[in-house]
mmCIF file of C-alpha atoms in Angstrom:
data_model
loop_
_atom_site.group_PDB
_atom_site.id
_atom_site.type_symbol
_atom_site.label_atom_id
_atom_site.label_comp_id
_atom_site.label_asym_id
_atom_site.label_seq_id
_atom_site.Cartn_x
_atom_site.Cartn_y
_atom_site.Cartn_z
ATOM 1 C CA UNK Z 1 20.527 -34.579 9.358
ATOM 2 C CA UNK Z 2 20.544 -30.761 8.950
ATOM 3 C CA UNK Z 3 17.726 -29.396 6.799
ATOM 4 C CA UNK Z 4 17.789 -26.072 5.075
ATOM 5 C CA UNK Z 5 14.907 -24.973 7.159
ATOM 6 C CA UNK Z 6 17.158 -25.377 10.302
ATOM 7 C CA UNK Z 7 19.670 -22.844 8.735
ATOM 8 C CA UNK Z 8 17.035 -20.368 7.557
ATOM 9 C CA UNK Z 9 15.583 -20.375 11.073
ATOM 10 C CA UNK Z 10 18.870 -20.059 12.745
ATOM 11 C CA UNK Z 11 18.842 -17.833 15.960
ATOM 12 C CA UNK Z 12 21.989 -15.534 15.643
ATOM 13 C CA UNK Z 13 21.175 -14.042 19.148
ATOM 14 C CA UNK Z 14 23.010 -17.202 20.506
ATOM 15 C CA UNK Z 15 26.242 -16.522 19.133
ATOM 16 C CA UNK Z 16 26.501 -12.874 18.117
ATOM 17 C CA UNK Z 17 25.206 -9.487 18.771
ATOM 18 C CA UNK Z 18 25.162 -8.679 14.975
ATOM 19 C CA UNK Z 19 21.824 -8.414 13.031
ATOM 20 C CA UNK Z 20 20.768 -8.430 9.524
ATOM 21 C CA UNK Z 21 19.055 -5.512 8.019
ATOM 22 C CA UNK Z 22 17.176 -5.787 4.817
ATOM 23 C CA UNK Z 23 17.077 -2.509 3.008
ATOM 24 C CA UNK Z 24 13.870 -2.036 0.781
ATOM 25 C CA UNK Z 25 13.279 0.470 -1.830
ATOM 26 C CA UNK Z 26 11.024 1.179 -4.888
ATOM 27 C CA UNK Z 27 12.478 0.255 -8.288
ATOM 28 C CA UNK Z 28 12.443 2.023 -11.638
ATOM 29 C CA UNK Z 29 8.799 0.972 -12.646
ATOM 30 C CA UNK Z 30 7.625 2.830 -9.451
ATOM 31 C CA UNK Z 31 5.921 -0.329 -8.427
ATOM 32 C CA UNK Z 32 8.550 -3.067 -8.288
ATOM 33 C CA UNK Z 33 10.247 -3.516 -5.080
ATOM 34 C CA UNK Z 34 13.910 -4.370 -4.495
ATOM 35 C CA UNK Z 35 15.924 -5.207 -1.338
ATOM 36 C CA UNK Z 36 19.326 -6.314 -0.245
ATOM 37 C CA UNK Z 37 20.822 -7.153 3.156
ATOM 38 C CA UNK Z 38 23.631 -6.021 5.251
ATOM 39 C CA UNK Z 39 25.241 -6.871 8.549
ATOM 40 C CA UNK Z 40 25.110 -4.297 11.448
ATOM 41 C CA UNK Z 41 27.049 -4.593 14.675
ATOM 42 C CA UNK Z 42 24.056 -4.637 16.877
ATOM 43 C CA UNK Z 43 20.304 -3.849 17.360
ATOM 44 C CA UNK Z 44 18.853 -0.733 16.005
ATOM 45 C CA UNK Z 45 16.023 1.128 17.272
ATOM 46 C CA UNK Z 46 15.660 4.234 14.977
ATOM 47 C CA UNK Z 47 16.368 4.833 11.289
ATOM 48 C CA UNK Z 48 18.818 7.754 12.177
ATOM 49 C CA UNK Z 49 21.166 5.061 13.555
ATOM 50 C CA UNK Z 50 21.368 3.272 10.144
ATOM 51 C CA UNK Z 51 24.047 3.956 7.587
ATOM 52 C CA UNK Z 52 23.129 5.118 4.200
ATOM 53 C CA UNK Z 53 23.789 2.482 1.372
ATOM 54 C CA UNK Z 54 23.951 2.461 -2.265
ATOM 55 C CA UNK Z 55 23.045 0.352 -5.127
ATOM 56 C CA UNK Z 56 23.463 0.024 -9.061
ATOM 57 C CA UNK Z 57 20.563 2.154 -10.404
ATOM 58 C CA UNK Z 58 21.451 1.201 -13.817
ATOM 59 C CA UNK Z 59 20.176 -2.452 -13.182
ATOM 60 C CA UNK Z 60 16.808 -1.037 -11.800
ATOM 61 C CA UNK Z 61 16.097 1.436 -14.494
ATOM 62 C CA UNK Z 62 16.837 4.399 -12.288
ATOM 63 C CA UNK Z 63 20.414 5.575 -13.414
ATOM 64 C CA UNK Z 64 22.703 5.305 -16.466
ATOM 65 C CA UNK Z 65 25.396 2.847 -16.467
ATOM 66 C CA UNK Z 66 28.153 5.733 -16.828
ATOM 67 C CA UNK Z 67 26.773 7.157 -13.381
ATOM 68 C CA UNK Z 68 25.007 4.228 -11.743
ATOM 69 C CA UNK Z 69 25.267 4.904 -8.052
ATOM 70 C CA UNK Z 70 22.062 5.660 -6.202
ATOM 71 C CA UNK Z 71 22.145 6.442 -2.517
ATOM 72 C CA UNK Z 72 19.533 4.696 -0.096
ATOM 73 C CA UNK Z 73 18.374 6.903 2.976
ATOM 74 C CA UNK Z 74 16.718 4.678 5.695
ATOM 75 C CA UNK Z 75 13.469 6.093 6.639
ATOM 76 C CA UNK Z 76 11.435 3.634 8.750
ATOM 77 C CA UNK Z 77 12.279 0.355 10.660
ATOM 78 C CA UNK Z 78 10.162 -2.797 11.007
ATOM 79 C CA UNK Z 79 10.856 -6.242 12.752
ATOM 80 C CA UNK Z 80 11.804 -8.880 10.137
ATOM 81 C CA UNK Z 81 9.107 -11.670 10.180
ATOM 82 C CA UNK Z 82 11.273 -13.782 7.877
ATOM 83 C CA UNK Z 83 14.736 -13.873 9.939
ATOM 84 C CA UNK Z 84 13.063 -12.815 13.261
ATOM 85 C CA UNK Z 85 15.306 -11.980 16.331
ATOM 86 C CA UNK Z 86 16.722 -8.467 16.396
ATOM 87 C CA UNK Z 87 16.805 -8.564 12.467
ATOM 88 C CA UNK Z 88 15.010 -5.654 10.723
ATOM 89 C CA UNK Z 89 13.302 -4.435 7.430
ATOM 90 C CA UNK Z 90 14.227 -1.041 6.492
ATOM 91 C CA UNK Z 91 12.151 1.135 4.320
ATOM 92 C CA UNK Z 92 14.377 3.546 2.257
ATOM 93 C CA UNK Z 93 14.059 6.188 -0.340
ATOM 94 C CA UNK Z 94 16.395 6.850 -3.084
ATOM 95 C CA UNK Z 95 18.691 9.942 -3.934
ATOM 96 C CA UNK Z 96 21.558 11.013 -6.250
ATOM 97 C CA UNK Z 97 25.112 11.258 -4.665
ATOM 98 C CA UNK Z 98 24.453 15.033 -4.749
ATOM 99 C CA UNK Z 99 21.505 14.346 -2.372
ATOM 100 C CA UNK Z 100 18.678 15.062 -4.898
ATOM 101 C CA UNK Z 101 15.553 12.568 -4.906
ATOM 102 C CA UNK Z 102 15.474 10.442 -7.960
ATOM 103 C CA UNK Z 103 12.266 10.770 -10.094
ATOM 104 C CA UNK Z 104 10.729 7.673 -8.568
ATOM 105 C CA UNK Z 105 11.317 8.734 -5.056
ATOM 106 C CA UNK Z 106 7.686 9.988 -4.168
ATOM 107 C CA UNK Z 107 8.303 9.841 -0.569
ATOM 108 C CA UNK Z 108 10.536 12.983 -0.556
ATOM 109 C CA UNK Z 109 7.682 15.338 -1.891
ATOM 110 C CA UNK Z 110 5.138 13.545 0.391
ATOM 111 C CA UNK Z 111 7.316 14.328 3.393
ATOM 112 C CA UNK Z 112 7.283 17.921 2.592
ATOM 113 C CA UNK Z 113 3.574 18.036 2.557
ATOM 114 C CA UNK Z 114 3.161 16.085 5.831
ATOM 115 C CA UNK Z 115 5.831 18.389 7.555
ATOM 116 C CA UNK Z 116 3.911 21.448 6.702
ATOM 117 C CA UNK Z 117 2.643 22.949 9.859
ATOM 118 C CA UNK Z 118 -0.915 23.124 8.835
ATOM 119 C CA UNK Z 119 -0.976 19.502 7.758
ATOM 120 C CA UNK Z 120 0.763 18.306 10.749
ATOM 121 C CA UNK Z 121 -1.729 20.090 13.164
ATOM 122 C CA UNK Z 122 -4.654 18.230 11.618
ATOM 123 C CA UNK Z 123 -3.248 14.918 12.317
ATOM 124 C CA UNK Z 124 -4.197 13.104 9.160
ATOM 125 C CA UNK Z 125 -5.437 9.606 9.604
ATOM 126 C CA UNK Z 126 -5.473 7.080 6.866
ATOM 127 C CA UNK Z 127 -6.978 3.587 6.520
ATOM 128 C CA UNK Z 128 -5.796 2.043 3.008
ATOM 129 C CA UNK Z 129 -7.700 -1.051 1.728
ATOM 130 C CA UNK Z 130 -5.046 -2.763 -0.370
ATOM 131 C CA UNK Z 131 -6.651 -5.161 -2.858
ATOM 132 C CA UNK Z 132 -4.561 -7.697 -4.820
ATOM 133 C CA UNK Z 133 -4.764 -10.854 -7.146
ATOM 134 C CA UNK Z 134 -2.930 -14.012 -6.589
ATOM 135 C CA UNK Z 135 -1.946 -15.582 -9.834
ATOM 136 C CA UNK Z 136 -0.704 -19.080 -10.835
ATOM 137 C CA UNK Z 137 2.995 -18.825 -11.541
ATOM 138 C CA UNK Z 138 3.550 -20.321 -15.039
ATOM 139 C CA UNK Z 139 0.227 -19.131 -16.708
ATOM 140 C CA UNK Z 140 -0.455 -15.904 -14.928
ATOM 141 C CA UNK Z 141 -4.047 -16.804 -14.288
ATOM 142 C CA UNK Z 142 -5.915 -16.477 -10.869
ATOM 143 C CA UNK Z 143 -5.278 -19.177 -8.251
ATOM 144 C CA UNK Z 144 -8.333 -21.542 -7.987
ATOM 145 C CA UNK Z 145 -9.405 -20.719 -11.589
ATOM 146 C CA UNK Z 146 -9.456 -23.666 -14.166
ATOM 147 C CA UNK Z 147 -6.585 -23.453 -16.561
ATOM 148 C CA UNK Z 148 -7.830 -21.665 -19.747
ATOM 149 C CA UNK Z 149 -11.337 -21.506 -18.128
ATOM 150 C CA UNK Z 150 -13.496 -19.628 -15.766
ATOM 151 C CA UNK Z 151 -14.947 -20.199 -12.399
ATOM 152 C CA UNK Z 152 -18.765 -19.715 -11.582
ATOM 153 C CA UNK Z 153 -19.927 -15.993 -11.667
ATOM 154 C CA UNK Z 154 -19.230 -13.684 -8.813
ATOM 155 C CA UNK Z 155 -21.439 -13.825 -5.704
ATOM 156 C CA UNK Z 156 -20.224 -16.576 -3.368
ATOM 157 C CA UNK Z 157 -16.663 -15.488 -3.134
ATOM 158 C CA UNK Z 158 -16.617 -12.312 -1.164
ATOM 159 C CA UNK Z 159 -15.700 -13.246 2.454
ATOM 160 C CA UNK Z 160 -16.601 -16.804 1.224
ATOM 161 C CA UNK Z 161 -15.462 -19.984 3.027
ATOM 162 C CA UNK Z 162 -14.631 -23.432 1.549
ATOM 163 C CA UNK Z 163 -12.310 -24.895 -0.967
ATOM 164 C CA UNK Z 164 -14.475 -23.937 -3.941
ATOM 165 C CA UNK Z 165 -14.650 -20.326 -2.868
ATOM 166 C CA UNK Z 166 -11.656 -19.244 -1.167
ATOM 167 C CA UNK Z 167 -8.234 -19.697 -2.894
ATOM 168 C CA UNK Z 168 -5.039 -18.685 -1.114
ATOM 169 C CA UNK Z 169 -5.949 -18.329 2.395
ATOM 170 C CA UNK Z 170 -2.813 -19.606 3.656
ATOM 171 C CA UNK Z 171 -0.902 -16.907 1.983
ATOM 172 C CA UNK Z 172 -3.391 -14.380 3.187
ATOM 173 C CA UNK Z 173 -3.179 -15.559 6.905
ATOM 174 C CA UNK Z 174 0.654 -15.879 6.868
ATOM 175 C CA UNK Z 175 0.813 -12.313 5.466
ATOM 176 C CA UNK Z 176 -1.643 -11.057 8.199
ATOM 177 C CA UNK Z 177 0.378 -12.360 10.922
ATOM 178 C CA UNK Z 178 3.879 -11.502 9.602
ATOM 179 C CA UNK Z 179 2.530 -7.887 9.184
ATOM 180 C CA UNK Z 180 1.473 -7.670 12.887
ATOM 181 C CA UNK Z 181 4.736 -9.124 13.835
ATOM 182 C CA UNK Z 182 6.698 -6.518 11.918
ATOM 183 C CA UNK Z 183 4.778 -3.754 13.591
ATOM 184 C CA UNK Z 184 2.475 -2.835 10.646
ATOM 185 C CA UNK Z 185 -0.963 -1.721 11.807
ATOM 186 C CA UNK Z 186 -3.009 -4.185 9.723
ATOM 187 C CA UNK Z 187 -6.578 -3.906 10.927
ATOM 188 C CA UNK Z 188 -8.111 -6.674 8.968
ATOM 189 C CA UNK Z 189 -8.216 -8.770 5.886
ATOM 190 C CA UNK Z 190 -11.072 -10.413 3.750
ATOM 191 C CA UNK Z 191 -11.693 -12.313 0.540
ATOM 192 C CA UNK Z 192 -12.810 -10.105 -2.408
ATOM 193 C CA UNK Z 193 -15.675 -10.260 -4.955
ATOM 194 C CA UNK Z 194 -13.548 -11.925 -7.674
ATOM 195 C CA UNK Z 195 -12.142 -15.322 -6.718
ATOM 196 C CA UNK Z 196 -8.464 -15.337 -6.156
ATOM 197 C CA UNK Z 197 -8.542 -11.762 -5.144
ATOM 198 C CA UNK Z 198 -8.023 -10.482 -1.502
ATOM 199 C CA UNK Z 199 -7.647 -7.558 0.670
ATOM 200 C CA UNK Z 200 -5.880 -6.239 3.685
ATOM 201 C CA UNK Z 201 -6.196 -2.896 5.512
ATOM 202 C CA UNK Z 202 -3.620 -0.802 6.927
ATOM 203 C CA UNK Z 203 -4.650 1.822 9.470
ATOM 204 C CA UNK Z 204 -5.786 4.007 10.997
ATOM 205 C CA UNK Z 205 -2.178 5.360 10.722
ATOM 206 C CA UNK Z 206 -1.058 8.880 10.874
ATOM 207 C CA UNK Z 207 0.471 10.913 7.934
ATOM 208 C CA UNK Z 208 3.496 9.468 6.058
ATOM 209 C CA UNK Z 209 3.754 6.320 8.306
ATOM 210 C CA UNK Z 210 0.699 5.006 6.552
ATOM 211 C CA UNK Z 211 2.321 4.959 3.095
ATOM 212 C CA UNK Z 212 5.607 3.452 4.606
ATOM 213 C CA UNK Z 213 3.439 0.642 6.213
ATOM 214 C CA UNK Z 214 1.573 -0.071 2.907
ATOM 215 C CA UNK Z 215 4.734 -0.347 0.919
ATOM 216 C CA UNK Z 216 6.476 -2.651 3.605
ATOM 217 C CA UNK Z 217 3.173 -4.703 3.673
ATOM 218 C CA UNK Z 218 3.368 -5.120 -0.060
ATOM 219 C CA UNK Z 219 6.934 -6.265 0.328
ATOM 220 C CA UNK Z 220 6.189 -8.814 2.941
ATOM 221 C CA UNK Z 221 3.335 -10.184 0.747
ATOM 222 C CA UNK Z 222 5.470 -10.503 -2.314
ATOM 223 C CA UNK Z 223 8.065 -12.253 -0.156
ATOM 224 C CA UNK Z 224 5.367 -14.911 0.905
ATOM 225 C CA UNK Z 225 3.985 -15.388 -2.474
ATOM 226 C CA UNK Z 226 7.663 -16.030 -3.559
ATOM 227 C CA UNK Z 227 7.720 -18.883 -0.896
ATOM 228 C CA UNK Z 228 4.461 -20.205 -2.128
ATOM 229 C CA UNK Z 229 5.292 -20.301 -5.741
ATOM 230 C CA UNK Z 230 2.511 -17.721 -6.739
ATOM 231 C CA UNK Z 231 2.545 -14.387 -8.258
ATOM 232 C CA UNK Z 232 1.213 -11.247 -6.860
ATOM 233 C CA UNK Z 233 -0.568 -8.873 -9.063
ATOM 234 C CA UNK Z 234 -1.724 -5.317 -8.231
ATOM 235 C CA UNK Z 235 -3.107 -4.791 -11.711
ATOM 236 C CA UNK Z 236 -6.367 -2.724 -11.219
ATOM 237 C CA UNK Z 237 -8.240 -4.973 -13.812
ATOM 238 C CA UNK Z 238 -6.502 -8.341 -13.990
ATOM 239 C CA UNK Z 239 -9.343 -10.102 -15.892
ATOM 240 C CA UNK Z 240 -11.416 -8.273 -18.359
ATOM 241 C CA UNK Z 241 -15.161 -8.654 -18.536
ATOM 242 C CA UNK Z 242 -17.631 -9.118 -15.804
ATOM 243 C CA UNK Z 243 -15.106 -9.360 -12.918
ATOM 244 C CA UNK Z 244 -14.408 -6.823 -10.290
ATOM 245 C CA UNK Z 245 -11.239 -4.931 -10.613
ATOM 246 C CA UNK Z 246 -8.713 -4.226 -7.712
ATOM 247 C CA UNK Z 247 -8.561 -0.856 -5.788
ATOM 248 C CA UNK Z 248 -6.720 0.847 -2.854
ATOM 249 C CA UNK Z 249 -9.782 2.765 -1.262
ATOM 250 C CA UNK Z 250 -8.243 5.273 1.011
ATOM 251 C CA UNK Z 251 -10.078 6.329 4.061
ATOM 252 C CA UNK Z 252 -9.233 9.681 5.503
ATOM 253 C CA UNK Z 253 -9.915 12.172 8.225
ATOM 254 C CA UNK Z 254 -8.450 14.993 9.867
ATOM 255 C CA UNK Z 255 -8.564 16.242 13.512
ATOM 256 C CA UNK Z 256 -11.204 18.936 12.561
ATOM 257 C CA UNK Z 257 -13.356 16.150 10.778
ATOM 258 C CA UNK Z 258 -13.216 13.924 13.893
ATOM 259 C CA UNK Z 259 -14.496 16.773 16.146
ATOM 260 C CA UNK Z 260 -18.039 18.079 16.591
ATOM 261 C CA UNK Z 261 -19.141 19.756 13.386
ATOM 262 C CA UNK Z 262 -16.614 17.752 11.329
ATOM 263 C CA UNK Z 263 -19.371 16.807 8.884
ATOM 264 C CA UNK Z 264 -19.283 20.288 7.478
ATOM 265 C CA UNK Z 265 -15.492 20.104 7.051
ATOM 266 C CA UNK Z 266 -15.953 16.823 5.426
ATOM 267 C CA UNK Z 267 -18.175 18.164 2.816
ATOM 268 C CA UNK Z 268 -15.941 21.135 2.094
ATOM 269 C CA UNK Z 269 -13.015 18.791 1.728
ATOM 270 C CA UNK Z 270 -14.973 16.540 -0.726
ATOM 271 C CA UNK Z 271 -15.852 19.701 -2.810
ATOM 272 C CA UNK Z 272 -12.196 20.531 -3.156
ATOM 273 C CA UNK Z 273 -11.336 17.139 -4.206
ATOM 274 C CA UNK Z 274 -14.135 17.225 -6.977
ATOM 275 C CA UNK Z 275 -12.442 20.337 -8.268
ATOM 276 C CA UNK Z 276 -9.189 18.555 -8.686
ATOM 277 C CA UNK Z 277 -10.708 15.251 -10.035
ATOM 278 C CA UNK Z 278 -8.546 14.986 -13.028
ATOM 279 C CA UNK Z 279 -5.298 15.700 -11.226
ATOM 280 C CA UNK Z 280 -6.147 12.966 -8.694
ATOM 281 C CA UNK Z 281 -7.024 10.409 -11.300
ATOM 282 C CA UNK Z 282 -3.862 11.196 -13.131
ATOM 283 C CA UNK Z 283 -2.008 10.242 -9.935
ATOM 284 C CA UNK Z 284 -4.136 7.362 -8.660
ATOM 285 C CA UNK Z 285 -2.526 4.475 -10.619
ATOM 286 C CA UNK Z 286 -1.810 3.123 -13.946
ATOM 287 C CA UNK Z 287 -4.660 1.447 -15.991
ATOM 288 C CA UNK Z 288 -7.411 2.767 -13.721
ATOM 289 C CA UNK Z 289 -9.468 3.526 -16.729
ATOM 290 C CA UNK Z 290 -10.005 -0.174 -17.173
ATOM 291 C CA UNK Z 291 -11.343 -0.334 -13.557
ATOM 292 C CA UNK Z 292 -13.257 2.862 -13.094
ATOM 293 C CA UNK Z 293 -16.039 2.175 -15.623
ATOM 294 C CA UNK Z 294 -19.171 2.848 -13.495
ATOM 295 C CA UNK Z 295 -19.697 -0.847 -13.058
ATOM 296 C CA UNK Z 296 -18.464 -3.253 -10.297
ATOM 297 C CA UNK Z 297 -18.742 -0.710 -7.522
ATOM 298 C CA UNK Z 298 -16.992 1.993 -9.179
ATOM 299 C CA UNK Z 299 -17.907 5.524 -10.484
ATOM 300 C CA UNK Z 300 -17.071 6.277 -14.107
ATOM 301 C CA UNK Z 301 -13.367 7.537 -14.330
ATOM 302 C CA UNK Z 302 -14.560 11.108 -15.959
ATOM 303 C CA UNK Z 303 -17.362 11.548 -13.348
ATOM 304 C CA UNK Z 304 -16.933 12.837 -9.736
ATOM 305 C CA UNK Z 305 -19.799 12.200 -7.522
ATOM 306 C CA UNK Z 306 -20.087 11.518 -3.794
ATOM 307 C CA UNK Z 307 -22.856 9.904 -1.573
ATOM 308 C CA UNK Z 308 -23.495 8.479 1.818
ATOM 309 C CA UNK Z 309 -23.057 4.523 1.750
ATOM 310 C CA UNK Z 310 -22.754 4.821 -2.082
ATOM 311 C CA UNK Z 311 -20.042 2.186 -3.287
ATOM 312 C CA UNK Z 312 -20.770 3.519 -6.729
ATOM 313 C CA UNK Z 313 -19.465 6.930 -5.997
ATOM 314 C CA UNK Z 314 -15.968 8.462 -6.235
ATOM 315 C CA UNK Z 315 -16.102 9.434 -2.519
ATOM 316 C CA UNK Z 316 -18.258 7.462 -0.048
ATOM 317 C CA UNK Z 317 -19.391 8.914 3.466
ATOM 318 C CA UNK Z 318 -20.378 6.149 5.933
ATOM 319 C CA UNK Z 319 -23.955 6.272 7.613
ATOM 320 C CA UNK Z 320 -22.117 6.348 11.025
ATOM 321 C CA UNK Z 321 -20.310 9.514 9.903
ATOM 322 C CA UNK Z 322 -23.476 11.242 8.682
ATOM 323 C CA UNK Z 323 -25.471 10.378 11.861
ATOM 324 C CA UNK Z 324 -22.551 11.522 14.241
ATOM 325 C CA UNK Z 325 -22.026 14.705 12.476
ATOM 326 C CA UNK Z 326 -18.206 13.903 12.178
ATOM 327 C CA UNK Z 327 -15.911 11.161 11.091
ATOM 328 C CA UNK Z 328 -14.085 10.177 7.959
ATOM 329 C CA UNK Z 329 -14.647 9.725 4.331
ATOM 330 C CA UNK Z 330 -13.519 7.024 1.746
ATOM 331 C CA UNK Z 331 -11.944 7.951 -1.547
ATOM 332 C CA UNK Z 332 -12.734 4.973 -3.851
ATOM 333 C CA UNK Z 333 -10.851 6.119 -6.781
ATOM 334 C CA UNK Z 334 -7.201 4.881 -6.149
ATOM 335 C CA UNK Z 335 -6.163 1.794 -8.081
ATOM 336 C CA UNK Z 336 -4.515 -1.146 -6.471
ATOM 337 C CA UNK Z 337 -1.276 -0.167 -7.939
ATOM 338 C CA UNK Z 338 -1.255 3.389 -6.631
ATOM 339 C CA UNK Z 339 1.906 4.806 -4.947
ATOM 340 C CA UNK Z 340 0.567 5.333 -1.284
ATOM 341 C CA UNK Z 341 3.068 8.267 -0.819
ATOM 342 C CA UNK Z 342 1.505 10.168 -3.764
ATOM 343 C CA UNK Z 343 -2.220 9.337 -2.906
ATOM 344 C CA UNK Z 344 -1.941 10.087 0.943
ATOM 345 C CA UNK Z 345 0.022 13.369 0.471
ATOM 346 C CA UNK Z 346 -2.195 14.591 -2.503
ATOM 347 C CA UNK Z 347 -5.445 14.111 -0.475
ATOM 348 C CA UNK Z 348 -3.873 16.010 2.479
ATOM 349 C CA UNK Z 349 -2.489 18.821 0.063
ATOM 350 C CA UNK Z 350 -5.946 19.182 -1.655
ATOM 351 C CA UNK Z 351 -8.129 19.113 1.481
ATOM 352 C CA UNK Z 352 -5.810 21.288 3.893
ATOM 353 C CA UNK Z 353 -3.449 23.269 1.769
ATOM 354 C CA UNK Z 354 -4.829 23.822 -1.637
ATOM 355 C CA UNK Z 355 -6.872 27.251 -2.062
ATOM 356 C CA UNK Z 356 -9.489 27.016 -5.035
#
């Protein structure tokens, strides 16, 4: 008896050279992800080999109904962990038919910054810690939490083990392996301080590729939660009160910072970030004021401070960096719902290109 799973897992390579390409883009909210599939005549290795495509922007809040066509430009390719074989996921950005980036296309501006010779020469490395919360589908309450009630206080859940501490590990491990299969440089994962909340890390990855990988990792995670019947939340403070929020701490270094004497370069970069604190905060995610309160391992949203090994700071420098005199720093301000194209390129622009 043929089962649905047999067809879902059908290996096309036995009967055809054709492949399926899932084109992915960012919708009108700037956070929602959309995708649709098309058949291609054979395997593809580079985005330049892929055709542009279009979609109905009036149905995603990105174009009026009278002129609804939006054009997808393929930008990055990943192996498809759902269809497997030679099938691919394609990260795209969106343009008008005239070739102008639409307002929600943040990749276009980021690419300009990362292609600047001064930025390219510095080989910017990023490590992004994406926190998220898993919610019960029908009531939008964290998985593992009693309906209408609360679990025990925070303490045992961070990196916790056990049925009363770790909720959703099957989703987390599935996502971890699927990302590695896809070619995303996921470097780790862990349970977070609030129960039902988890984190995965992407990096170190160079330049705009870091943002591409975070977006596709988010896409893969949402596809897995779809299969599991739970809801993915990137809200920076999903539960009010004495519960940790969710961020996207962004670790960063340049070639100069990683070389001898780099600690002085790091301190100068942090000084520049402090001078543009308000601009960065305004671009670091919606609802971040609910998270950056000065409590729960955050600095107050209106205050800029940095320190060594200080998780209550805006910018944290690791002990190993201080001792080695070179390395990287962590910007702890970005919210979990930040746009990685905006955050990564803005950090590079401020620390390398901006002149106070």
